[in-house]
Coordinates of C-alpha atoms and ligand atoms in Angstrom, one line a residue:
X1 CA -3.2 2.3 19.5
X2 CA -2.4 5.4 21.1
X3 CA -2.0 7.9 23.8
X4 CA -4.8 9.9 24.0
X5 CA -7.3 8.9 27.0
X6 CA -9.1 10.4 30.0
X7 CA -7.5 11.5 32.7
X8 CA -9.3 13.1 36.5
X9 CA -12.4 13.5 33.5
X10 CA -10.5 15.3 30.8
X11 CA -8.8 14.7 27.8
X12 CA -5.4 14.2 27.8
X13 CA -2.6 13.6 25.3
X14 CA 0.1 11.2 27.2
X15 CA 0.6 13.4 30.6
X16 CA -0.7 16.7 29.2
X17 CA -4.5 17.9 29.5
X18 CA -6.0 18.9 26.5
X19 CA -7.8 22.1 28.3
X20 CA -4.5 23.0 29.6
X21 CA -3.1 23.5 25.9
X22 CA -6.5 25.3 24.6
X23 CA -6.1 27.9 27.9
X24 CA -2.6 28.4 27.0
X25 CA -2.6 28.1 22.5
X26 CA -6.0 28.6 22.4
X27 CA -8.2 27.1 19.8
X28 CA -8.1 25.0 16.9
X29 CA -4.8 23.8 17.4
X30 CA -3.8 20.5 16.3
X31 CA -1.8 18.1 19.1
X32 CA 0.5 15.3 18.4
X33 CA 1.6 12.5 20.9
X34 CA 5.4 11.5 20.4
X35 CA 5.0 8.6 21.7
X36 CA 2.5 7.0 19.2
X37 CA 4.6 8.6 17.1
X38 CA 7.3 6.3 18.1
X39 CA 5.3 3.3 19.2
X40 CA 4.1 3.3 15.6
X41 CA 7.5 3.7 14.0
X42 CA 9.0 1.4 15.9
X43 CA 6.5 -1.5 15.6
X44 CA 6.5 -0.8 11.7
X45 CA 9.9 -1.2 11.7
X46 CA 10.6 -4.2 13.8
X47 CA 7.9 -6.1 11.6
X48 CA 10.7 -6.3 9.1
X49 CA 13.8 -7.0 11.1
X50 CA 14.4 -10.2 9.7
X51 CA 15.0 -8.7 6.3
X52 CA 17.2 -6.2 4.8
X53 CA 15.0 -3.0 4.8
X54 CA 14.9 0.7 5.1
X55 CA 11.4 2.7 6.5
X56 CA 11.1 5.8 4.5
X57 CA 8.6 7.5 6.6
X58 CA 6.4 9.6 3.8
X59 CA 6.6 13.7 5.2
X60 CA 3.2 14.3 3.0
X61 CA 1.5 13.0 5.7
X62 CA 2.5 15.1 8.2
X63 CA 5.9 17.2 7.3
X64 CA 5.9 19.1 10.6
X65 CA 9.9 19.3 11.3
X66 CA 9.3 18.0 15.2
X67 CA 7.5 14.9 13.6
X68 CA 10.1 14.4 11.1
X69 CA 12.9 14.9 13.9
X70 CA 11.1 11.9 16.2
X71 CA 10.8 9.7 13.3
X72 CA 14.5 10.7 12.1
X73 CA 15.7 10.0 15.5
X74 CA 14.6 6.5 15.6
X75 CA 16.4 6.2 12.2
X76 CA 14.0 6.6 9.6
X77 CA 14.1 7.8 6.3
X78 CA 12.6 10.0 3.9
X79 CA 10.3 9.3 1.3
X80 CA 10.0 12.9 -0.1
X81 CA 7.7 14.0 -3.2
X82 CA 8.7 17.5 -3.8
X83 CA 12.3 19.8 -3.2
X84 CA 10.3 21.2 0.0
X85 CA 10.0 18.3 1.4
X86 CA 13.7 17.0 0.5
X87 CA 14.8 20.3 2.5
X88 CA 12.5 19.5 5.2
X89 CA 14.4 16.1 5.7
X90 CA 18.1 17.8 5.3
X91 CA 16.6 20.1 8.1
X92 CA 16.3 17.2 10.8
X93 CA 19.1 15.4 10.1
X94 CA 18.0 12.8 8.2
X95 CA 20.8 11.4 5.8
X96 CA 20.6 12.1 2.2
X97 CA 20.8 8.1 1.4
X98 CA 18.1 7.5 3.4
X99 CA 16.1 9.5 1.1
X100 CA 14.4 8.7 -1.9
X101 CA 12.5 10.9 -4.7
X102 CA 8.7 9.9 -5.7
X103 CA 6.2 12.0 -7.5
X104 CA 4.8 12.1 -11.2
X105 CA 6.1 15.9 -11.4
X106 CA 9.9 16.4 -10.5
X107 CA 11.1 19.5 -12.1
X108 CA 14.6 19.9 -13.2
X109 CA 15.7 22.0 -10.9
X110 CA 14.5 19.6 -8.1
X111 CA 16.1 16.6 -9.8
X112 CA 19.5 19.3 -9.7
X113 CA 18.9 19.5 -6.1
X114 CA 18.5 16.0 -4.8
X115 CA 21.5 14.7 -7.2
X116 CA 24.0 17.8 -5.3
X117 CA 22.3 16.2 -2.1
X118 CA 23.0 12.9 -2.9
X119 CA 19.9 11.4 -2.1
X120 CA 19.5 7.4 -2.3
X121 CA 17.3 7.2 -5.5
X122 CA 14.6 8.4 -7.9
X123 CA 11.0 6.5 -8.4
X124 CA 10.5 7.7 -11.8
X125 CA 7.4 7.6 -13.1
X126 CA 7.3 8.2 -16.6
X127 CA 9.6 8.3 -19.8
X128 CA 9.8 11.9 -20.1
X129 CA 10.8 12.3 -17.0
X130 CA 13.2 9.4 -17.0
X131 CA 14.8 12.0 -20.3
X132 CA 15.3 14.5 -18.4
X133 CA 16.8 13.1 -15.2
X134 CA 19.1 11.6 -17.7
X135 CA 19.7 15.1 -19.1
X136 CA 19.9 16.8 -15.6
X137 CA 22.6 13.7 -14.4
X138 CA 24.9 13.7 -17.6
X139 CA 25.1 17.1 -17.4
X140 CA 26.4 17.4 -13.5
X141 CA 28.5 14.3 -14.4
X142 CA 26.7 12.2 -12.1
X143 CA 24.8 9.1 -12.3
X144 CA 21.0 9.3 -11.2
X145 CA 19.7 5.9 -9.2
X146 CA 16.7 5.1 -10.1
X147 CA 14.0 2.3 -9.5
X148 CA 10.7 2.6 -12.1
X149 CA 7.2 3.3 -10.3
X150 CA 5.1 0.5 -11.8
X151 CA 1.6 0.4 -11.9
X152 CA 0.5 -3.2 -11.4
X153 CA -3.3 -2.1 -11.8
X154 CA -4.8 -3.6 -9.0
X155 CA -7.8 -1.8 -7.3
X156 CA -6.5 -0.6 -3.8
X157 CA -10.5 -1.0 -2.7
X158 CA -10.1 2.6 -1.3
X159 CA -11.7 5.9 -1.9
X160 CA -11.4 6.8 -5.7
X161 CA -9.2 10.3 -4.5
X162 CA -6.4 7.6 -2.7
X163 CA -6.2 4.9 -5.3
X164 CA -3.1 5.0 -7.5
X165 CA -2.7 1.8 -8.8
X166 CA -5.0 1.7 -11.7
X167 CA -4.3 1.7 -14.9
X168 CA -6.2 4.9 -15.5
X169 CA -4.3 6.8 -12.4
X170 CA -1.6 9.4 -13.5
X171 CA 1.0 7.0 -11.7
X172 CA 3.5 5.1 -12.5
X173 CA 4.0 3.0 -15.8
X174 CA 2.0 0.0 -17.1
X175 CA 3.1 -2.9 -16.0
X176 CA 2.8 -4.3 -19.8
X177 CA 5.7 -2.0 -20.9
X178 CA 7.9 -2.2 -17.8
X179 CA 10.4 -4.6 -19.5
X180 CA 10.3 -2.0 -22.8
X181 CA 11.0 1.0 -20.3
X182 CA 13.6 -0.6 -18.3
X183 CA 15.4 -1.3 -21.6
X184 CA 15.5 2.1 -22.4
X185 CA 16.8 3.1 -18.8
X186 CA 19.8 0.8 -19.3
X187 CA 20.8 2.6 -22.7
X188 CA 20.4 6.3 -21.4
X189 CA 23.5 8.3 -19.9
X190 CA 23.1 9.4 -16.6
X191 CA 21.2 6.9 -15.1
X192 CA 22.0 3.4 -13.2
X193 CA 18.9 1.2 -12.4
X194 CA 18.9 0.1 -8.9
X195 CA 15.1 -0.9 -8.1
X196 CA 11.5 -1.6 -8.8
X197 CA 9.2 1.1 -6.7
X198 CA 5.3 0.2 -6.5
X199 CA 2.9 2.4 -4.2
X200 CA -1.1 1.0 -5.1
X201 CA -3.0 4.0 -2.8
X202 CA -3.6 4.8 0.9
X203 CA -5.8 3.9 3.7
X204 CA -5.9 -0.1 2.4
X205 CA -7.3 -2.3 5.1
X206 CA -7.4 -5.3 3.4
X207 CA -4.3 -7.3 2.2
X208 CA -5.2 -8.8 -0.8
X209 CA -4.5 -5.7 -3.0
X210 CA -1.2 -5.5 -1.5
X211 CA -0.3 -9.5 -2.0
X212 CA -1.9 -9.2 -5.4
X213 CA 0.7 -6.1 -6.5
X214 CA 3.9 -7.5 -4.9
X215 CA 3.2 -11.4 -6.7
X216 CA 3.1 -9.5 -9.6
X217 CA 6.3 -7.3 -8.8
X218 CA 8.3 -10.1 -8.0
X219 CA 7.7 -11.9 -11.2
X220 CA 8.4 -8.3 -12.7
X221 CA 11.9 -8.5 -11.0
X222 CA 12.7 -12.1 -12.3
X223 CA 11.7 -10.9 -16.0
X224 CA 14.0 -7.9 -15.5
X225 CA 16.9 -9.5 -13.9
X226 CA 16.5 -12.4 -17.1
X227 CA 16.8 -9.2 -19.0
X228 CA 20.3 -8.3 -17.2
X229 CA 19.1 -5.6 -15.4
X230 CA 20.6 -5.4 -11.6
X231 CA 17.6 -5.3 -9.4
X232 CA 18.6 -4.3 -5.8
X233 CA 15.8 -3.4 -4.3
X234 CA 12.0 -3.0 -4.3
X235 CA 10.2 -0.3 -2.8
X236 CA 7.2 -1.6 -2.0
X237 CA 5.3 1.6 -1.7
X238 CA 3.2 3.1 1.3
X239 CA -0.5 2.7 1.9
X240 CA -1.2 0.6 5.1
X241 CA -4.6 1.9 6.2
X242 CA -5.5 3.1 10.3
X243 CA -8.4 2.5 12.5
X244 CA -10.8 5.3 12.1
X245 CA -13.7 3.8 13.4
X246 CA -12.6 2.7 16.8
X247 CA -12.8 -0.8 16.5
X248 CA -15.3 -1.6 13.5
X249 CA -12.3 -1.3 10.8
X250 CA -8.8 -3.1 11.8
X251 CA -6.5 -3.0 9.3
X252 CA -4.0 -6.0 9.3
X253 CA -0.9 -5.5 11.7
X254 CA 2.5 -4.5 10.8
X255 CA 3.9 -8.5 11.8
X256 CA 0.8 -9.7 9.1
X257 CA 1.9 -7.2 6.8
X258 CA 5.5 -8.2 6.7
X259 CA 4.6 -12.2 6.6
X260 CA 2.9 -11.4 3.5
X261 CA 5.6 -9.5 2.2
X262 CA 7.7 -12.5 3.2
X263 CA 5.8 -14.9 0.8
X264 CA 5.6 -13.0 -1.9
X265 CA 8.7 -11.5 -2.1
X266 CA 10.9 -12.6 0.3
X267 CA 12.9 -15.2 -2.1
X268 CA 14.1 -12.2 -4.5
X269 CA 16.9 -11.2 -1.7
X270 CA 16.6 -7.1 -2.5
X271 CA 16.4 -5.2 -0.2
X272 CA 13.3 -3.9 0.8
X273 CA 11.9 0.1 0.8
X274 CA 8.4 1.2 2.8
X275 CA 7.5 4.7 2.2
X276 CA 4.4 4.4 5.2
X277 CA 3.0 7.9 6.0
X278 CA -1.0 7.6 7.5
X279 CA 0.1 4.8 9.3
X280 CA 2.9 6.3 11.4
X281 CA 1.2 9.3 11.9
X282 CA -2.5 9.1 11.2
X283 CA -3.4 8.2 15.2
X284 CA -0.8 10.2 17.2
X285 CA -2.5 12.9 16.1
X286 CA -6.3 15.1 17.1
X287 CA -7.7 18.4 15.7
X288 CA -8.9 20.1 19.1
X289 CA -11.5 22.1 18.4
X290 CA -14.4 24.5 20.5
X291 CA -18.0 25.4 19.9
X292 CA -18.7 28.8 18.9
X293 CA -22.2 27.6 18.7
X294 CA -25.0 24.7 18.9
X295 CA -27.8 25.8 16.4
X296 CA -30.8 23.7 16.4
X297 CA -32.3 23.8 13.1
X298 CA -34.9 20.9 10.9
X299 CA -34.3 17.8 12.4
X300 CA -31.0 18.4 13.0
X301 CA -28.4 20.4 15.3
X302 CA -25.4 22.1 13.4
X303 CA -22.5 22.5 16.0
X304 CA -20.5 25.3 14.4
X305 CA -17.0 24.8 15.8
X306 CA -13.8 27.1 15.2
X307 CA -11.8 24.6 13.3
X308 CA -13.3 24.2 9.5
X309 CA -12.5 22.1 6.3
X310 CA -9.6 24.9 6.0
X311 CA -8.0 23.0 8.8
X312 CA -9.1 19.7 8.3
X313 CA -10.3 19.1 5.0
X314 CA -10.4 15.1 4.9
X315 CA -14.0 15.5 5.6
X316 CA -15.0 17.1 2.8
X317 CA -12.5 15.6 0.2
X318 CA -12.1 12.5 0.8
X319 CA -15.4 11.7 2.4
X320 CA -13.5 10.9 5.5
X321 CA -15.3 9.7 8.8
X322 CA -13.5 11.1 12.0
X323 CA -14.1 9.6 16.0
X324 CA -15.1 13.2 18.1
X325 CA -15.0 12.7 21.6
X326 CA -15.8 15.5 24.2
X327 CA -12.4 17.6 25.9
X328 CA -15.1 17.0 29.5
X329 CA -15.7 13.3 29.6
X330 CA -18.9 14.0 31.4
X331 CA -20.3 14.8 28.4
X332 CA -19.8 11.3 27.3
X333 CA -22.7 10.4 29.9
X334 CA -25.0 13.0 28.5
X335 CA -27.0 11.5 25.7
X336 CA -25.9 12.4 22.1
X337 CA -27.8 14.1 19.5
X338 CA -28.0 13.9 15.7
X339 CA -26.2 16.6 14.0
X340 CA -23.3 18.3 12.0
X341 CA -20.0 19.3 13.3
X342 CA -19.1 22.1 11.2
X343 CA -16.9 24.8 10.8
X344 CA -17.5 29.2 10.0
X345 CA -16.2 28.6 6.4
X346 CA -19.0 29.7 4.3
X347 CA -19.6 26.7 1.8
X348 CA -21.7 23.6 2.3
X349 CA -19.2 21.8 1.9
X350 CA -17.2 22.5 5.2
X351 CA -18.2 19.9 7.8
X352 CA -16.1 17.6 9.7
X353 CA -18.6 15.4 10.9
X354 CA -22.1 15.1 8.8
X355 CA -25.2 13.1 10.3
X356 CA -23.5 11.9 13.1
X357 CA -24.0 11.4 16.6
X358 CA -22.2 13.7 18.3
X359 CA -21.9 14.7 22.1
X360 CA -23.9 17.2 23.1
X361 CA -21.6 19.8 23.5
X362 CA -22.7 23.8 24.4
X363 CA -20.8 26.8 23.0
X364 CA -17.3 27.2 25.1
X365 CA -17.1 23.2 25.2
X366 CA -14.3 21.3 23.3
X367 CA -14.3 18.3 21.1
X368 CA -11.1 16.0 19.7
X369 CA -11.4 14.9 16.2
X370 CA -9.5 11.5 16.3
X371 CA -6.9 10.2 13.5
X372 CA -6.1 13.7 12.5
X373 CA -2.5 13.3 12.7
X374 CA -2.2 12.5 9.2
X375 CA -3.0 14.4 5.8
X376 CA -4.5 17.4 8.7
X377 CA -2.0 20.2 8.8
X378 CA -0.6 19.8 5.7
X379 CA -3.7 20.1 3.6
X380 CA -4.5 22.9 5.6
X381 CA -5.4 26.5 3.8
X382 CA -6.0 29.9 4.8
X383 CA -9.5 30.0 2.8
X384 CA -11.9 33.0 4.3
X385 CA -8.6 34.5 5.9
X386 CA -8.6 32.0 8.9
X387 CA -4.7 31.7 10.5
X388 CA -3.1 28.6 9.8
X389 CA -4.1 26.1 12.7
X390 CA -0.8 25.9 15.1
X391 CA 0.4 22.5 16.1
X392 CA 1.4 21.2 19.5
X393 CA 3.9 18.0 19.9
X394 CA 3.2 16.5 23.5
X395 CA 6.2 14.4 25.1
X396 CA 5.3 12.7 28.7
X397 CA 3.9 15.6 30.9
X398 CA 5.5 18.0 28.7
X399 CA 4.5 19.6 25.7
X400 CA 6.1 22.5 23.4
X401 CA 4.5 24.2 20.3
X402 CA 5.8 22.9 17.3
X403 CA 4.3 25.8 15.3
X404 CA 2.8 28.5 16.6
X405 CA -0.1 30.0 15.3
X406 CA 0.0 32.4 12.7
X407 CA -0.9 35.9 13.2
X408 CA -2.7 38.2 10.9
X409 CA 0.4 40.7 10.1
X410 CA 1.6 37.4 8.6
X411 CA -0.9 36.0 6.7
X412 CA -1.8 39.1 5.3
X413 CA 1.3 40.7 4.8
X414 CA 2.1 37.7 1.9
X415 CA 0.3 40.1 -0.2
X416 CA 1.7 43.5 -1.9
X417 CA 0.1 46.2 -3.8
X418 CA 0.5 46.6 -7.4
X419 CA 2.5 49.5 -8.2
X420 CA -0.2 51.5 -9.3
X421 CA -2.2 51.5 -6.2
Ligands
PLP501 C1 1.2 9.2 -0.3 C2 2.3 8.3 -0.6 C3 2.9 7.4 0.4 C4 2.3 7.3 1.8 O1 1.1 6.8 1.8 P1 0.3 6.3 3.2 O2 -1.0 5.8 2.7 O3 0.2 7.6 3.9 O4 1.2 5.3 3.8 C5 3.9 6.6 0.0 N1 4.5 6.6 -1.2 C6 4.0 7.4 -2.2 C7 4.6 7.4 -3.5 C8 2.9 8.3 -1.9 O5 2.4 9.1 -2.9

């Protein structure tokens, strides 16, 4: 669901046409609706009103402040994975013990930072990191909350760059020695167990990985609270998956979600964590994009667009298939050829769309790449000197650039002369 349709023939996000933001930001530019934005959170979130719970949304999806402020606004939290993104969270008001800490590579100076914040909790995910956050703690005089990132080893049945809850993924700890870790959690200064954190991989559309991970988390929990440990709550990870093919590929509702959720752990009585990203943000958002070209070449047409893997590279890394409709909906009744959407980045690799049918669009004409809200601007590069791609937030019939494009004094001007030049 969301809020991008056709409107007197053109494209429109909510109330705003599409070819009224390319005539005024120009092209590529990535647009996000606010309120799918919203509709999303809010439908996430009320899945789980029955139960004690807190929705960290997860910024690596999409860590564009205006994003982060609508979700903040409806009262989510923070699921952050680096000190950027902790200060990202501070920035829109979002309260410290809202927030909580994953990743597999916390430095000490970022575990120093979130402890001055006061942020909610750590997912640790290893021993040697668990040392050192003692370390850090002890030595401000604090005590560090932490809930252990598990790895239950259950194949997510996603793409092999999204899965992290296999044994042989850098995540987590085995499941087999969570009782051993925990034990040595309890003895160390510094640190007060308050959870059990799990997070199997992203774009799952299927919930039998999910109900196999949280049976075995909430047997995890009983073994650990027999062990003496206080177990408050369980962060059940992220990793709901989005329609990117229209209708062909429905992952489960939020309400089917949290019934499953329900059953499996809903007898424990912790409270319950969500880190979703993709799924809050993956569909209120499109890559806009304009043909520079249409070449026609064997057996196939390249159209060579001005938005490239640089700007969108979910294509090209994680195999990723995106909807592209036309910004002119009459080109919808022309009759679509075979061919690549690709971008002016010179490797092979930069398409967005391979083998597709795709509208037959002419240079000057736009096209929407669908579901780009989420992992789009933030893997986004500069490769070949291209501008970072500016984003757009659209609210009703109003819309307000939420970063503007960058210009070429900028991007160039990160770079300095060595002395000796
Ligand atoms: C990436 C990530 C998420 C968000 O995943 P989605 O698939 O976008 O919901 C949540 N938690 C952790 C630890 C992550 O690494």
């Amino acid at each position: 669901m969301h809020h991008f349709d056709y409107r007197g023939g053109i494209l429109h996000a909510e109330g705003v046409s599409l070819a009224r933001i390319a005539g005024e930001v120009g092209t590529p530019f990535y647009c996000y609706s606010s309120a799918t934005l919203q509709r999303h959170y809010k439908v996430f979130d009320q899945a789980f009103e029955s139960m004690d719970h807190m929705v960290c949304y997860s910024p690596k999806a999409n860590s564009n402040l205006a994003v982060m402020k609508t979700l903040g606004d409806l009262g989510a939290g923070a699921d952050v994975v680096s000190e950027g993104e902790l200060r990202r969270a501070l920035a829109v008001g979002i309260a410290p013990d809202k927030i909580v800490f994953s990743g597999v590579g916390k430095t000490a100076a970022e575990m120093r930072f979130a402890l001055e914040t006061g942020i909610s909790c750590f997912n640790v995910e290893s021993e040697p990191e668990l040392d050192l956050l003692s370390q850090v703690a002890s030595g401000m005089g604090v005590k560090a909350a932490v809930s252990i990132r598990v790895n239950p080893d259950v194949d997510a049945g996603t793409h092999e760059k999204i899965t992290t809850g296999l044994a042989h993924n850098k995540f987590g700890i085995s499941y087999a020695r969570a009782g051993e870790v925990y034990a040595r959690a309890a003895a160390l200064g510094g640190i007060k167990i308050a959870g059990v954190d799990m997070h199997i991989g992203s774009q799952i559309t299927d919930l039998e990985p999910f109900s196999k991970a949280y049976t075995l988390m909430a047997e995890l929990v009983e073994m650990l609270r027999a062990a003496g440990h206080t177990i408050e709550h369980l962060d059940m990870g992220g990793g709901l998956g989005i329609p990117y093919r229209g209708t062909n590929d429905i992952p489960p509702h939020p309400d089917e979600y949290a019934a499953m959720i329900k059953r499996t752990v809903g007898h424990l009585g912790c409270k319950l964590v969500f880190e979703p990203g993709r799924m809050i943000a993956g569909n209120a958002g499109i890559l806009v994009t304009k043909i520079i070209y249409a070449k026609p070449s064997e057996g196939r047409t390249f159209l060579i667009a001005d938005a490239a893997m640089n700007d969108l590279i979910r294509p090209t890394l994680y195999d990723a298939f995106h909807d592209i409709w036309p910004v002119d909906e009459a080109l919808k009744a022309v009759p679509a050829i075979t061919g690549d959407l690709v971008g002016p980045v010179c490797e092979s690799g930069d398409y967005i769309a391979r083998e597709r049918s795709l509208p037959d669009a002419k240079a000057g004409q736009m096209l929407a790449v669908l579901s780009a809200g989420a992992y789009g601007a933030v893997q986004a590069g500069t490769y070949n000197t291209r501008l970072l791609v500016p984003e757009v937030m659209v609210h009703g019939d109003d819309y307000a650039v939420v970063r503007p494009r960058q210009t070429y004094e900028e991007l160039i001007g990160l770079d300095e002369l060595a002395a000796w030049q």
